[in-house]
Amino acid sequence: SVRMNYNMGKAGTLSANYQRNVIRPSIDYMNSDTLRVSEFQIWVGNPNLASQHNDAFELSYRKQVKLAYLTFAANYNRQKGIINPAYLDPHDYNTYTYENIGGMDEASLSANWTQRLCKGRLNLSFTLAGLYTNYDVVPRFADAVLMVPEKGFGLSTNLNFSYLTTKQWQYSLQCSYRPQTYSFNTISYQKPLLMGSITKAFINDKLEVSVNFYNSLLYLNRTHDTSKFRELQQRSWRRMYMNRIDLSLTWNFGKWFRGRKGAEAVDNNDIELRK
C-alpha cells in the first residue's frame, strides 16, 4: 500500500491511497489429482490456476468546519482473476475444476460528517455512500459456468454515537444500513443493523465491565438472496434471531495506558524528552 497526504492549511487536506492484495489459490485447488466426492460430483485440480489480484484506489478530501470534520472520498476497486468453480467440460455438469473465471469493478462516492461536542466527550458521525458494482466473466469461460454475473447500483449509511461521561462511563451506539450487497451472481438484501454498548472501568481501571447490545430492537431479521443462473433464478429467505446481549468482565494486570484524564485535547508535537 502507498499513501500520500497534502496539507493545504485552512483549505483542508487531500489524500491519495493505493492498495494491492494478492490472494493465492489453495494448494488443494492446484492439485491435479481427481477427487470423487459422490457419484454425481467429481473435482479435478488445476495446476495452472493463477492468483487473484485486488487493486484499490482512493482519493479523499478532509476539512475542519469549526468543531466538525467533513470528508469526501472517491473509491475504485478492481478484482482480477476471481477464483471460482467451473465445469471442466461444458457438456459435463458433474466434473468441476477451479478457474480464474472473471473480474469485478466497483466505484463509490461517500461523504462523512463528524461532530465533536461537550469538550470532545460527545462524538457524532454520519456516513452516506453510493456505489456501482459490475461483475463479468472471461469470454472463454462463458460456457463453463452457469452463473450470470450481477451489476447494479447500491448505497450504504452509517450512524455512530459515543459519549464519555465525567465519571468515565462510555456509551456507544452504531446503526448501519446497506439495503443490498453484490457478489458474483447474487444480490443479498439486508435489514438495518443496530449495535450498542455501555462500558465502565472500576478499581483504578483494573476491572472493566461492558454490556453489548446487538440488534436489540429487531428480534427477527428477515433477509433474502437472489441468485441468477442461465435459464434459472433462485431466491432464498432467511430469518435470523439476531437479538443478543453480552456481558463481559475484564481484569487488567499492570499499567494500562488507556487514556489521559483531563488532557484529551493536548497536542504532544512540541514535547521534548530530556535525560
Short mmCIF file of C-alpha atoms in Angstrom, two decimals:
data_model
loop_
_atom_site.label_atom_id
_atom_site.label_comp_id
_atom_site.label_asym_id
_atom_site.label_seq_id
_atom_site.Cartn_x
_atom_site.Cartn_y
_atom_site.Cartn_z
CA SER A 1 0.00 0.00 0.00
CA VAL A 2 1.04 3.59 -0.67
CA ARG A 3 -0.48 6.69 0.89
CA MET A 4 0.19 10.39 0.21
CA ASN A 5 -1.19 13.39 2.10
CA TYR A 6 -1.12 17.06 1.15
CA ASN A 7 -1.96 19.63 3.84
CA MET A 8 -3.45 22.82 2.39
CA GLY A 9 -3.76 24.58 5.73
CA LYS A 10 -7.20 26.06 6.36
CA ALA A 11 -8.37 24.80 2.95
CA GLY A 12 -8.22 21.21 4.17
CA THR A 13 -6.25 18.04 3.41
CA LEU A 14 -6.02 15.91 0.28
CA SER A 15 -5.14 12.23 0.50
CA ALA A 16 -4.46 9.56 -2.11
CA ASN A 17 -4.18 5.87 -1.29
CA TYR A 18 -3.40 2.76 -3.32
CA GLN A 19 -3.51 -0.81 -2.01
CA ARG A 20 -2.87 -4.11 -3.79
CA ASN A 21 -3.78 -7.51 -2.37
CA VAL A 22 -2.79 -10.88 -3.78
CA ILE A 23 -4.92 -13.92 -2.94
CA ARG A 24 -3.06 -17.12 -3.69
CA PRO A 25 -5.10 -20.23 -4.56
CA SER A 26 -5.27 -23.11 -2.11
CA ILE A 27 -2.88 -26.00 -2.75
CA ASP A 28 -5.96 -28.24 -2.88
CA TYR A 29 -7.25 -26.25 -5.87
CA MET A 30 -3.96 -26.77 -7.74
CA ASN A 31 -3.56 -30.46 -7.00
CA SER A 32 -4.02 -32.23 -10.34
CA ASP A 33 -5.46 -35.36 -8.70
CA THR A 34 -9.10 -36.29 -9.22
CA LEU A 35 -11.37 -36.33 -6.17
CA ARG A 36 -14.65 -38.23 -6.46
CA VAL A 37 -16.96 -36.64 -3.93
CA SER A 38 -20.01 -38.66 -4.93
CA GLU A 39 -21.49 -40.48 -7.88
CA PHE A 40 -22.53 -37.17 -9.41
CA GLN A 41 -19.71 -34.86 -8.29
CA ILE A 42 -16.05 -35.05 -9.33
CA TRP A 43 -13.39 -32.43 -8.59
CA VAL A 44 -10.20 -32.05 -10.69
CA GLY A 45 -7.44 -29.68 -9.58
CA ASN A 46 -5.95 -27.04 -11.86
CA PRO A 47 -2.13 -26.72 -11.59
CA ASN A 48 -2.23 -23.64 -13.88
CA LEU A 49 -4.52 -21.65 -11.57
CA ALA A 50 -3.23 -18.09 -11.09
CA SER A 51 -3.54 -15.75 -8.12
CA GLN A 52 -6.36 -13.25 -7.70
CA HIS A 53 -5.33 -9.59 -7.63
CA ASN A 54 -7.28 -6.81 -5.92
CA ASP A 55 -6.38 -3.17 -6.61
CA ALA A 56 -7.99 -0.36 -4.57
CA PHE A 57 -7.64 3.38 -5.26
CA GLU A 58 -8.93 6.16 -3.00
CA LEU A 59 -8.90 9.95 -3.28
CA SER A 60 -10.28 11.90 -0.32
CA TYR A 61 -10.66 15.48 0.86
CA ARG A 62 -10.99 16.42 4.55
CA LYS A 63 -11.74 19.82 6.06
CA GLN A 64 -12.42 21.03 9.57
CA VAL A 65 -15.54 23.18 9.97
CA LYS A 66 -15.42 24.66 13.48
CA LEU A 67 -15.69 21.57 15.75
CA ALA A 68 -16.72 19.26 12.94
CA TYR A 69 -14.89 17.39 10.19
CA LEU A 70 -16.24 16.95 6.66
CA THR A 71 -14.76 14.22 4.44
CA PHE A 72 -15.47 13.35 0.80
CA ALA A 73 -13.98 10.21 -0.76
CA ALA A 74 -13.95 8.59 -4.20
CA ASN A 75 -13.01 4.90 -4.41
CA TYR A 76 -12.37 2.45 -7.22
CA ASN A 77 -11.78 -1.27 -6.64
CA ARG A 78 -10.74 -3.78 -9.28
CA GLN A 79 -10.62 -7.54 -8.78
CA LYS A 80 -8.92 -9.55 -11.49
CA GLY A 81 -8.76 -13.32 -11.83
CA ILE A 82 -11.57 -14.24 -9.42
CA ILE A 83 -11.14 -17.89 -8.39
CA ASN A 84 -14.34 -19.89 -8.69
CA PRO A 85 -15.54 -23.40 -9.65
CA ALA A 86 -16.12 -24.10 -13.34
CA TYR A 87 -17.05 -27.14 -15.40
CA LEU A 88 -14.05 -28.96 -16.79
CA ASP A 89 -16.19 -29.87 -19.81
CA PRO A 90 -19.10 -27.51 -20.69
CA HIS A 91 -21.17 -30.59 -21.59
CA ASP A 92 -20.41 -32.47 -18.34
CA TYR A 93 -22.19 -30.92 -15.35
CA ASN A 94 -20.71 -33.43 -12.90
CA THR A 95 -16.99 -32.66 -13.23
CA TYR A 96 -15.67 -29.43 -11.70
CA THR A 97 -12.37 -27.62 -11.51
CA TYR A 98 -11.18 -24.16 -10.43
CA GLU A 99 -10.52 -21.32 -12.86
CA ASN A 100 -9.88 -17.57 -12.86
CA ILE A 101 -13.33 -17.01 -14.29
CA GLY A 102 -13.69 -13.22 -14.26
CA GLY A 103 -13.35 -9.89 -12.50
CA MET A 104 -15.16 -7.11 -10.70
CA ASP A 105 -15.18 -3.31 -10.94
CA GLU A 106 -16.68 -1.16 -8.21
CA ALA A 107 -16.78 2.64 -7.93
CA SER A 108 -18.17 4.60 -5.00
CA LEU A 109 -18.60 8.15 -3.67
CA SER A 110 -19.03 8.85 0.04
CA ALA A 111 -19.47 11.79 2.40
CA ASN A 112 -18.85 11.77 6.16
CA TRP A 113 -19.74 14.35 8.81
CA THR A 114 -18.12 14.01 12.25
CA GLN A 115 -19.14 16.39 15.04
CA ARG A 116 -17.44 16.77 18.44
CA LEU A 117 -19.40 18.30 21.33
CA CYS A 118 -19.16 18.64 25.11
CA LYS A 119 -15.42 19.32 25.05
CA GLY A 120 -14.78 16.25 22.90
CA ARG A 121 -16.70 13.83 25.11
CA LEU A 122 -19.60 13.51 22.67
CA ASN A 123 -18.87 12.35 19.12
CA LEU A 124 -21.42 12.04 16.31
CA SER A 125 -20.61 10.63 12.88
CA PHE A 126 -22.78 10.07 9.81
CA THR A 127 -21.66 8.49 6.52
CA LEU A 128 -23.59 8.21 3.26
CA ALA A 129 -22.14 6.34 0.28
CA GLY A 130 -23.35 5.44 -3.20
CA LEU A 131 -21.70 2.77 -5.36
CA TYR A 132 -21.87 0.90 -8.63
CA THR A 133 -20.73 -2.74 -8.92
CA ASN A 134 -20.12 -4.72 -12.11
CA TYR A 135 -19.02 -8.39 -12.30
CA ASP A 136 -18.05 -10.02 -15.58
CA VAL A 137 -16.98 -13.44 -16.90
CA VAL A 138 -13.95 -14.04 -19.12
CA PRO A 139 -15.41 -14.91 -22.56
CA ARG A 140 -13.61 -18.25 -22.82
CA PHE A 141 -15.31 -19.40 -19.59
CA ALA A 142 -18.79 -18.24 -20.55
CA ASP A 143 -19.89 -21.83 -21.29
CA ALA A 144 -18.03 -23.31 -18.32
CA VAL A 145 -20.13 -21.55 -15.65
CA LEU A 146 -23.87 -21.38 -15.22
CA MET A 147 -23.72 -18.17 -13.17
CA VAL A 148 -24.92 -14.91 -14.69
CA PRO A 149 -22.80 -12.03 -13.30
CA GLU A 150 -24.55 -9.26 -11.40
CA LYS A 151 -24.25 -5.49 -11.72
CA GLY A 152 -26.10 -2.50 -10.35
CA PHE A 153 -26.23 0.49 -8.02
CA GLY A 154 -26.32 0.45 -4.24
CA LEU A 155 -25.98 2.67 -1.18
CA SER A 156 -24.96 2.42 2.45
CA THR A 157 -25.43 4.58 5.53
CA ASN A 158 -23.73 4.50 8.91
CA LEU A 159 -24.53 6.46 12.07
CA ASN A 160 -22.21 6.42 15.11
CA PHE A 161 -22.73 7.96 18.54
CA SER A 162 -20.34 7.81 21.50
CA TYR A 163 -20.31 9.68 24.80
CA LEU A 164 -17.81 9.58 27.66
CA THR A 165 -19.13 10.97 30.93
CA THR A 166 -17.07 12.73 33.58
CA LYS A 167 -17.43 9.55 35.66
CA GLN A 168 -15.78 7.55 32.83
CA TRP A 169 -18.96 5.83 31.64
CA GLN A 170 -18.69 5.11 27.90
CA TYR A 171 -21.92 4.91 25.85
CA SER A 172 -21.78 3.87 22.20
CA LEU A 173 -24.43 3.31 19.55
CA GLN A 174 -23.98 2.33 15.91
CA CYS A 175 -26.63 1.91 13.24
CA SER A 176 -25.73 0.73 9.74
CA TYR A 177 -27.89 0.01 6.73
CA ARG A 178 -26.87 -1.36 3.35
CA PRO A 179 -30.05 -2.47 1.54
CA GLN A 180 -28.28 -4.75 -0.91
CA THR A 181 -24.84 -6.29 -1.31
CA TYR A 182 -23.49 -7.71 -4.59
CA SER A 183 -21.48 -10.88 -5.02
CA PHE A 184 -20.62 -12.60 -8.30
CA ASN A 185 -24.14 -13.70 -9.30
CA THR A 186 -26.12 -12.92 -6.15
CA ILE A 187 -27.74 -9.88 -4.57
CA SER A 188 -28.25 -10.06 -0.80
CA TYR A 189 -30.91 -7.86 0.80
CA GLN A 190 -30.47 -6.87 4.44
CA LYS A 191 -32.34 -5.04 7.18
CA PRO A 192 -30.81 -2.26 9.35
CA LEU A 193 -28.29 -3.38 11.95
CA LEU A 194 -28.19 -1.80 15.40
CA MET A 195 -25.37 -2.20 17.93
CA GLY A 196 -24.78 -0.52 21.28
CA SER A 197 -22.51 -0.81 24.30
CA ILE A 198 -22.06 0.54 27.83
CA THR A 199 -18.58 0.34 29.38
CA LYS A 200 -17.27 1.34 32.79
CA ALA A 201 -13.91 0.81 34.50
CA PHE A 202 -13.58 0.21 38.24
CA ILE A 203 -10.80 -0.25 40.80
CA ASN A 204 -8.41 2.26 39.20
CA ASP A 205 -9.13 0.96 35.70
CA LYS A 206 -8.22 -2.60 36.68
CA LEU A 207 -11.72 -4.03 36.18
CA GLU A 208 -13.67 -3.18 33.03
CA VAL A 209 -17.35 -4.07 32.77
CA SER A 210 -19.01 -3.95 29.35
CA VAL A 211 -22.57 -4.65 28.21
CA ASN A 212 -23.07 -5.01 24.45
CA PHE A 213 -26.39 -4.99 22.59
CA TYR A 214 -26.75 -6.40 19.08
CA ASN A 215 -29.84 -5.59 17.03
CA SER A 216 -31.73 -5.10 20.28
CA LEU A 217 -34.78 -3.54 18.58
CA LEU A 218 -35.11 -6.09 15.77
CA TYR A 219 -35.94 -9.51 17.23
CA LEU A 220 -36.35 -11.16 13.83
CA ASN A 221 -34.07 -10.15 10.98
CA ARG A 222 -35.63 -11.43 7.75
CA THR A 223 -33.35 -11.27 4.71
CA HIS A 224 -33.29 -12.85 1.28
CA ASP A 225 -30.88 -13.54 -1.58
CA THR A 226 -31.50 -13.57 -5.33
CA SER A 227 -29.08 -15.60 -7.48
CA LYS A 228 -29.03 -15.65 -11.28
CA PHE A 229 -28.16 -18.69 -13.38
CA ARG A 230 -28.69 -19.45 -17.04
CA GLU A 231 -32.41 -20.12 -17.54
CA LEU A 232 -32.89 -20.12 -13.76
CA GLN A 233 -33.31 -17.61 -10.94
CA GLN A 234 -33.09 -18.74 -7.32
CA ARG A 235 -34.43 -16.82 -4.34
CA SER A 236 -33.91 -17.85 -0.72
CA TRP A 237 -35.19 -16.35 2.54
CA ARG A 238 -33.58 -16.40 5.96
CA ARG A 239 -34.99 -15.40 9.32
CA MET A 240 -32.28 -14.90 11.92
CA TYR A 241 -32.66 -14.33 15.65
CA MET A 242 -30.06 -11.58 15.91
CA ASN A 243 -31.11 -10.00 19.20
CA ARG A 244 -28.30 -10.58 21.68
CA ILE A 245 -26.94 -9.04 24.87
CA ASP A 246 -23.40 -9.83 26.04
CA LEU A 247 -21.82 -9.09 29.41
CA SER A 248 -18.04 -9.10 29.66
CA LEU A 249 -15.70 -8.62 32.62
CA THR A 250 -12.02 -7.83 32.00
CA TRP A 251 -9.28 -7.62 34.63
CA ASN A 252 -6.16 -5.71 33.53
CA PHE A 253 -2.79 -6.52 35.06
CA GLY A 254 0.00 -3.96 35.26
CA LYS A 255 -0.16 -0.40 33.95
CA TRP A 256 -2.67 0.23 31.20
CA PHE A 257 -2.26 3.45 29.21
CA ARG A 258 -5.88 3.67 28.15
CA GLY A 259 -6.20 7.46 28.15
CA ARG A 260 -5.09 10.75 29.64
CA LYS A 261 -7.65 12.21 32.02
CA GLY A 262 -8.01 15.95 31.66
CA ALA A 263 -5.60 16.13 28.74
CA GLU A 264 -7.53 14.68 25.83
CA ALA A 265 -7.01 17.77 23.66
CA VAL A 266 -3.30 18.33 24.34
CA ASP A 267 -1.04 18.29 21.29
CA ASN A 268 2.24 16.50 22.05
CA ASN A 269 4.16 17.56 18.94
CA ASP A 270 6.23 20.11 20.87
CA ILE A 271 7.21 17.84 23.77
CA GLU A 272 10.97 17.37 24.27
CA LEU A 273 12.37 14.35 26.06
CA ARG A 274 15.21 15.07 28.48
CA LYS A 275 17.57 12.68 30.19
#
